[in-house]
Amino acid sequence: MTRSIVAISAGLSQPSSTRLLADRLVAATLEKLDAEARTFELRDVAHDITDNLLTGFPSPALKEVVDAVERADGLIAVSPIFNASYSGLFKSFFDVLGDDVLRDKPVLLGATGGTARHSLALEHSLRPMFVYLHAVVAPTAVFAATEDWAAGGNGERIERAGADFAALVAARAPIVVPDPFAPSASFEDLLNGGR
């Protein structure tokens, strides 16, 4: 059965090194797993995320992203690092998800930053947030500093992260989102008063 992978990129510029890292993590995962992948850039729904935080209602564009994350067998989450932590846009997106959307879902973490000084943010900011959300966080995370792109961009680490993540996704039963309109009882039972 083909699995579904969703990548979330919280890069603010276009083109974005955050999106580039997300794309490389997706490619490394697809080398090891029969899956379909979709990538969403949070900058495209930034206003929608803010509106949802204020009103409690997602726009159709934001609902598409949230639904894709909910239905995905695995999630790749990549954020730029500002002031030693994930971006506000990244955090705000995960604040609008339902409480159990990431429960037991494999997640691969990635981050980008200007210098390697920010690399520990993966372990002291991103990983704890996803553990709190009850996700199953892949053991290998990837940080890419500006100088990494000129030097080849962490190729071996990206490959290992993709393989680790693919193994986590493959080891779990595929996600099946129940149809909210499906009857909970047979038609005959409904005619007999639900017995």
PDB file of C-alpha atoms in Angstrom, residues 2-192:
ATOM      1  CA  THR A   2       1.350   3.431  -0.976  1.00  0.00           C
ATOM      2  CA  ARG A   3       1.928   5.673   2.017  1.00  0.00           C
ATOM      3  CA  SER A   4       1.338   9.409   2.246  1.00  0.00           C
ATOM      4  CA  ILE A   5       4.047  11.825   3.374  1.00  0.00           C
ATOM      5  CA  VAL A   6       3.462  15.527   4.003  1.00  0.00           C
ATOM      6  CA  ALA A   7       6.292  18.036   4.312  1.00  0.00           C
ATOM      7  CA  ILE A   8       5.779  21.376   6.040  1.00  0.00           C
ATOM      8  CA  SER A   9       8.249  24.157   5.269  1.00  0.00           C
ATOM      9  CA  ALA A  10       8.162  27.313   7.387  1.00  0.00           C
ATOM     10  CA  GLY A  11      10.661  29.273   5.304  1.00  0.00           C
ATOM     11  CA  LEU A  12       9.818  32.934   4.938  1.00  0.00           C
ATOM     12  CA  SER A  13      11.674  33.803   1.743  1.00  0.00           C
ATOM     13  CA  GLN A  14      11.263  32.491  -1.760  1.00  0.00           C
ATOM     14  CA  PRO A  15      13.368  30.665  -2.756  1.00  0.00           C
ATOM     15  CA  SER A  16      14.045  29.327   0.706  1.00  0.00           C
ATOM     16  CA  SER A  17      16.834  27.154   2.087  1.00  0.00           C
ATOM     17  CA  THR A  18      14.168  25.725   4.426  1.00  0.00           C
ATOM     18  CA  ARG A  19      12.134  24.538   1.430  1.00  0.00           C
ATOM     19  CA  LEU A  20      15.301  23.195  -0.182  1.00  0.00           C
ATOM     20  CA  LEU A  21      16.033  21.106   2.926  1.00  0.00           C
ATOM     21  CA  ALA A  22      12.419  19.889   3.031  1.00  0.00           C
ATOM     22  CA  ASP A  23      12.663  18.808  -0.620  1.00  0.00           C
ATOM     23  CA  ARG A  24      15.911  16.936   0.015  1.00  0.00           C
ATOM     24  CA  LEU A  25      14.418  15.148   3.038  1.00  0.00           C
ATOM     25  CA  VAL A  26      11.373  14.156   0.970  1.00  0.00           C
ATOM     26  CA  ALA A  27      13.616  12.809  -1.806  1.00  0.00           C
ATOM     27  CA  ALA A  28      15.725  10.805   0.674  1.00  0.00           C
ATOM     28  CA  THR A  29      12.560   9.329   2.200  1.00  0.00           C
ATOM     29  CA  LEU A  30      11.058   8.387  -1.168  1.00  0.00           C
ATOM     30  CA  GLU A  31      14.257   6.500  -2.062  1.00  0.00           C
ATOM     31  CA  LYS A  32      13.453   4.089   0.788  1.00  0.00           C
ATOM     32  CA  LEU A  33       9.632   4.100   0.889  1.00  0.00           C
ATOM     33  CA  ASP A  34       6.799   3.624  -1.592  1.00  0.00           C
ATOM     34  CA  ALA A  35       4.944   6.836  -0.848  1.00  0.00           C
ATOM     35  CA  GLU A  36       3.290   9.899  -2.313  1.00  0.00           C
ATOM     36  CA  ALA A  37       4.518  13.230  -0.984  1.00  0.00           C
ATOM     37  CA  ARG A  38       3.083  16.732  -0.819  1.00  0.00           C
ATOM     38  CA  THR A  39       4.919  19.800   0.404  1.00  0.00           C
ATOM     39  CA  PHE A  40       3.222  22.866   1.841  1.00  0.00           C
ATOM     40  CA  GLU A  41       4.870  26.218   2.460  1.00  0.00           C
ATOM     41  CA  LEU A  42       3.409  27.882   5.534  1.00  0.00           C
ATOM     42  CA  ARG A  43       4.171  31.340   4.153  1.00  0.00           C
ATOM     43  CA  ASP A  44       1.311  30.733   1.679  1.00  0.00           C
ATOM     44  CA  VAL A  45      -1.190  30.363   4.546  1.00  0.00           C
ATOM     45  CA  ALA A  46       0.420  32.680   7.114  1.00  0.00           C
ATOM     46  CA  HIS A  47      -2.559  35.067   7.277  1.00  0.00           C
ATOM     47  CA  ASP A  48      -4.936  32.102   7.433  1.00  0.00           C
ATOM     48  CA  ILE A  49      -3.041  30.681  10.421  1.00  0.00           C
ATOM     49  CA  THR A  50      -3.333  33.992  12.272  1.00  0.00           C
ATOM     50  CA  ASP A  51      -7.032  34.282  11.425  1.00  0.00           C
ATOM     51  CA  ASN A  52      -7.576  30.716  12.679  1.00  0.00           C
ATOM     52  CA  LEU A  53      -5.818  31.506  15.959  1.00  0.00           C
ATOM     53  CA  LEU A  54      -8.124  34.508  16.421  1.00  0.00           C
ATOM     54  CA  THR A  55     -11.413  32.979  15.256  1.00  0.00           C
ATOM     55  CA  GLY A  56     -11.002  29.234  15.710  1.00  0.00           C
ATOM     56  CA  PHE A  57     -12.035  28.590  12.096  1.00  0.00           C
ATOM     57  CA  PRO A  58      -9.644  27.589   9.297  1.00  0.00           C
ATOM     58  CA  SER A  59      -9.886  29.019   5.803  1.00  0.00           C
ATOM     59  CA  PRO A  60     -10.313  26.488   2.964  1.00  0.00           C
ATOM     60  CA  ALA A  61      -6.591  26.823   2.120  1.00  0.00           C
ATOM     61  CA  LEU A  62      -5.505  26.177   5.711  1.00  0.00           C
ATOM     62  CA  LYS A  63      -8.030  23.344   6.103  1.00  0.00           C
ATOM     63  CA  GLU A  64      -6.437  21.629   3.098  1.00  0.00           C
ATOM     64  CA  VAL A  65      -3.028  21.712   4.803  1.00  0.00           C
ATOM     65  CA  VAL A  66      -4.390  20.575   8.181  1.00  0.00           C
ATOM     66  CA  ASP A  67      -6.384  17.751   6.579  1.00  0.00           C
ATOM     67  CA  ALA A  68      -3.327  16.608   4.616  1.00  0.00           C
ATOM     68  CA  VAL A  69      -1.258  16.466   7.826  1.00  0.00           C
ATOM     69  CA  GLU A  70      -4.036  14.542   9.586  1.00  0.00           C
ATOM     70  CA  ARG A  71      -4.300  11.956   6.774  1.00  0.00           C
ATOM     71  CA  ALA A  72      -0.527  11.594   6.293  1.00  0.00           C
ATOM     72  CA  ASP A  73       1.298   8.468   7.379  1.00  0.00           C
ATOM     73  CA  GLY A  74       4.316  10.617   8.206  1.00  0.00           C
ATOM     74  CA  LEU A  75       5.278  14.284   8.511  1.00  0.00           C
ATOM     75  CA  ILE A  76       8.480  16.100   7.605  1.00  0.00           C
ATOM     76  CA  ALA A  77       8.637  19.397   9.524  1.00  0.00           C
ATOM     77  CA  VAL A  78      11.312  21.977   8.673  1.00  0.00           C
ATOM     78  CA  SER A  79      11.710  25.413  10.258  1.00  0.00           C
ATOM     79  CA  PRO A  80      14.226  28.200  10.046  1.00  0.00           C
ATOM     80  CA  ILE A  81      15.839  28.927  13.403  1.00  0.00           C
ATOM     81  CA  PHE A  82      15.517  32.443  14.818  1.00  0.00           C
ATOM     82  CA  ASN A  83      16.941  33.371  18.220  1.00  0.00           C
ATOM     83  CA  ALA A  84      17.764  29.727  18.994  1.00  0.00           C
ATOM     84  CA  SER A  85      14.242  28.394  18.354  1.00  0.00           C
ATOM     85  CA  TYR A  86      11.727  27.560  15.619  1.00  0.00           C
ATOM     86  CA  SER A  87       9.942  30.410  13.849  1.00  0.00           C
ATOM     87  CA  GLY A  88       6.697  31.876  15.162  1.00  0.00           C
ATOM     88  CA  LEU A  89       4.939  30.858  11.938  1.00  0.00           C
ATOM     89  CA  PHE A  90       6.028  27.242  12.445  1.00  0.00           C
ATOM     90  CA  LYS A  91       4.795  27.166  16.049  1.00  0.00           C
ATOM     91  CA  SER A  92       1.530  28.909  15.162  1.00  0.00           C
ATOM     92  CA  PHE A  93       0.726  26.253  12.564  1.00  0.00           C
ATOM     93  CA  PHE A  94       1.138  23.453  15.083  1.00  0.00           C
ATOM     94  CA  ASP A  95      -0.964  25.455  17.562  1.00  0.00           C
ATOM     95  CA  VAL A  96      -3.972  25.250  15.204  1.00  0.00           C
ATOM     96  CA  LEU A  97      -3.791  21.474  14.757  1.00  0.00           C
ATOM     97  CA  GLY A  98      -6.182  19.325  16.771  1.00  0.00           C
ATOM     98  CA  ASP A  99      -4.866  17.788  19.979  1.00  0.00           C
ATOM     99  CA  ASP A 100      -4.393  14.270  18.593  1.00  0.00           C
ATOM    100  CA  VAL A 101      -3.448  14.965  14.968  1.00  0.00           C
ATOM    101  CA  LEU A 102       0.194  14.027  15.554  1.00  0.00           C
ATOM    102  CA  ARG A 103      -0.388  11.252  18.108  1.00  0.00           C
ATOM    103  CA  ASP A 104       1.791   8.259  17.111  1.00  0.00           C
ATOM    104  CA  LYS A 105       2.592   9.876  13.743  1.00  0.00           C
ATOM    105  CA  PRO A 106       6.230   9.537  12.608  1.00  0.00           C
ATOM    106  CA  VAL A 107       7.870  12.959  12.230  1.00  0.00           C
ATOM    107  CA  LEU A 108      11.218  13.853  10.671  1.00  0.00           C
ATOM    108  CA  LEU A 109      12.679  17.151  11.889  1.00  0.00           C
ATOM    109  CA  GLY A 110      14.802  19.590   9.932  1.00  0.00           C
ATOM    110  CA  ALA A 111      15.990  23.129  10.504  1.00  0.00           C
ATOM    111  CA  THR A 112      18.014  25.805   8.771  1.00  0.00           C
ATOM    112  CA  GLY A 113      19.998  28.713  10.136  1.00  0.00           C
ATOM    113  CA  GLY A 114      22.716  31.188   9.352  1.00  0.00           C
ATOM    114  CA  THR A 115      25.382  29.433  11.408  1.00  0.00           C
ATOM    115  CA  ALA A 116      25.963  26.057  13.019  1.00  0.00           C
ATOM    116  CA  ARG A 117      25.515  27.749  16.434  1.00  0.00           C
ATOM    117  CA  HIS A 118      21.770  27.222  15.966  1.00  0.00           C
ATOM    118  CA  SER A 119      21.983  23.465  15.391  1.00  0.00           C
ATOM    119  CA  LEU A 120      21.088  22.513  18.967  1.00  0.00           C
ATOM    120  CA  ALA A 121      17.664  24.103  18.491  1.00  0.00           C
ATOM    121  CA  LEU A 122      16.603  20.805  16.912  1.00  0.00           C
ATOM    122  CA  GLU A 123      17.134  19.046  20.232  1.00  0.00           C
ATOM    123  CA  HIS A 124      16.116  21.723  22.737  1.00  0.00           C
ATOM    124  CA  SER A 125      13.169  23.313  20.852  1.00  0.00           C
ATOM    125  CA  LEU A 126      11.749  21.209  18.027  1.00  0.00           C
ATOM    126  CA  ARG A 127      12.097  17.687  19.439  1.00  0.00           C
ATOM    127  CA  PRO A 128      10.473  18.548  22.818  1.00  0.00           C
ATOM    128  CA  MET A 129       7.515  20.224  21.091  1.00  0.00           C
ATOM    129  CA  PHE A 130       6.807  17.162  18.946  1.00  0.00           C
ATOM    130  CA  VAL A 131       7.269  14.787  21.869  1.00  0.00           C
ATOM    131  CA  TYR A 132       4.719  16.892  23.773  1.00  0.00           C
ATOM    132  CA  LEU A 133       2.346  16.488  20.794  1.00  0.00           C
ATOM    133  CA  HIS A 134       2.801  12.674  21.119  1.00  0.00           C
ATOM    134  CA  ALA A 135       4.509  12.306  17.737  1.00  0.00           C
ATOM    135  CA  VAL A 136       7.070   9.561  17.132  1.00  0.00           C
ATOM    136  CA  VAL A 137      10.141  11.625  16.306  1.00  0.00           C
ATOM    137  CA  ALA A 138      12.728  10.061  14.003  1.00  0.00           C
ATOM    138  CA  PRO A 139      16.103   9.636  15.706  1.00  0.00           C
ATOM    139  CA  THR A 140      18.079  11.519  13.061  1.00  0.00           C
ATOM    140  CA  ALA A 141      17.282  15.197  12.542  1.00  0.00           C
ATOM    141  CA  VAL A 142      19.023  17.476  10.043  1.00  0.00           C
ATOM    142  CA  PHE A 143      20.307  21.010  10.506  1.00  0.00           C
ATOM    143  CA  ALA A 144      21.661  22.946   7.527  1.00  0.00           C
ATOM    144  CA  ALA A 145      23.636  26.153   8.047  1.00  0.00           C
ATOM    145  CA  THR A 146      24.412  28.540   5.207  1.00  0.00           C
ATOM    146  CA  GLU A 147      27.922  27.117   4.765  1.00  0.00           C
ATOM    147  CA  ASP A 148      26.520  23.570   4.468  1.00  0.00           C
ATOM    148  CA  TRP A 149      24.856  24.360   1.146  1.00  0.00           C
ATOM    149  CA  ALA A 150      28.150  25.429  -0.421  1.00  0.00           C
ATOM    150  CA  ALA A 151      29.846  22.278   0.891  1.00  0.00           C
ATOM    151  CA  GLY A 152      27.268  19.828  -0.469  1.00  0.00           C
ATOM    152  CA  GLY A 153      24.466  20.166   2.055  1.00  0.00           C
ATOM    153  CA  ASN A 154      24.757  17.302   4.582  1.00  0.00           C
ATOM    154  CA  GLY A 155      24.177  14.597   1.964  1.00  0.00           C
ATOM    155  CA  GLU A 156      25.015  11.596   4.161  1.00  0.00           C
ATOM    156  CA  ARG A 157      23.018  12.863   7.142  1.00  0.00           C
ATOM    157  CA  ILE A 158      20.001  13.602   4.921  1.00  0.00           C
ATOM    158  CA  GLU A 159      20.167  10.076   3.485  1.00  0.00           C
ATOM    159  CA  ARG A 160      20.353   8.551   6.988  1.00  0.00           C
ATOM    160  CA  ALA A 161      17.475  10.733   8.216  1.00  0.00           C
ATOM    161  CA  GLY A 162      15.331   9.724   5.232  1.00  0.00           C
ATOM    162  CA  ALA A 163      16.084   6.045   5.810  1.00  0.00           C
ATOM    163  CA  ASP A 164      15.316   6.265   9.550  1.00  0.00           C
ATOM    164  CA  PHE A 165      12.052   8.092   8.876  1.00  0.00           C
ATOM    165  CA  ALA A 166      11.024   5.709   6.076  1.00  0.00           C
ATOM    166  CA  ALA A 167      11.551   2.753   8.439  1.00  0.00           C
ATOM    167  CA  LEU A 168       9.330   4.378  11.083  1.00  0.00           C
ATOM    168  CA  VAL A 169       6.551   5.023   8.558  1.00  0.00           C
ATOM    169  CA  ALA A 170       6.774   1.509   7.084  1.00  0.00           C
ATOM    170  CA  ALA A 171       6.592  -0.088  10.555  1.00  0.00           C
ATOM    171  CA  ARG A 172       3.221   1.474  11.341  1.00  0.00           C
ATOM    172  CA  ALA A 173      -0.210   0.611  10.010  1.00  0.00           C
ATOM    173  CA  PRO A 174      -1.384   3.064   7.335  1.00  0.00           C
ATOM    174  CA  ILE A 175      -3.498   5.993   8.542  1.00  0.00           C
ATOM    175  CA  VAL A 176      -7.194   5.514   7.888  1.00  0.00           C
ATOM    176  CA  VAL A 177      -9.305   8.591   8.497  1.00  0.00           C
ATOM    177  CA  PRO A 178     -12.897   7.525   9.205  1.00  0.00           C
ATOM    178  CA  ASP A 179     -15.647   8.900   6.995  1.00  0.00           C
ATOM    179  CA  PRO A 180     -17.733  11.193   9.237  1.00  0.00           C
ATOM    180  CA  PHE A 181     -20.770  10.561   7.013  1.00  0.00           C
ATOM    181  CA  ALA A 182     -20.567   6.784   7.091  1.00  0.00           C
ATOM    182  CA  PRO A 183     -23.449   5.250   9.046  1.00  0.00           C
ATOM    183  CA  SER A 184     -22.432   3.722  12.351  1.00  0.00           C
ATOM    184  CA  ALA A 185     -25.097   1.030  12.056  1.00  0.00           C
ATOM    185  CA  SER A 186     -26.547  -0.960   9.175  1.00  0.00           C
ATOM    186  CA  PHE A 187     -29.681   0.328   7.486  1.00  0.00           C
ATOM    187  CA  GLU A 188     -31.643  -2.625   8.902  1.00  0.00           C
ATOM    188  CA  ASP A 189     -30.503  -1.766  12.438  1.00  0.00           C
ATOM    189  CA  LEU A 190     -31.553   1.829  11.939  1.00  0.00           C
ATOM    190  CA  LEU A 191     -35.036   0.718  10.843  1.00  0.00           C
ATOM    191  CA  ASN A 192     -35.299  -1.440  13.982  1.00  0.00           C
TER     192      ASN A 192
END
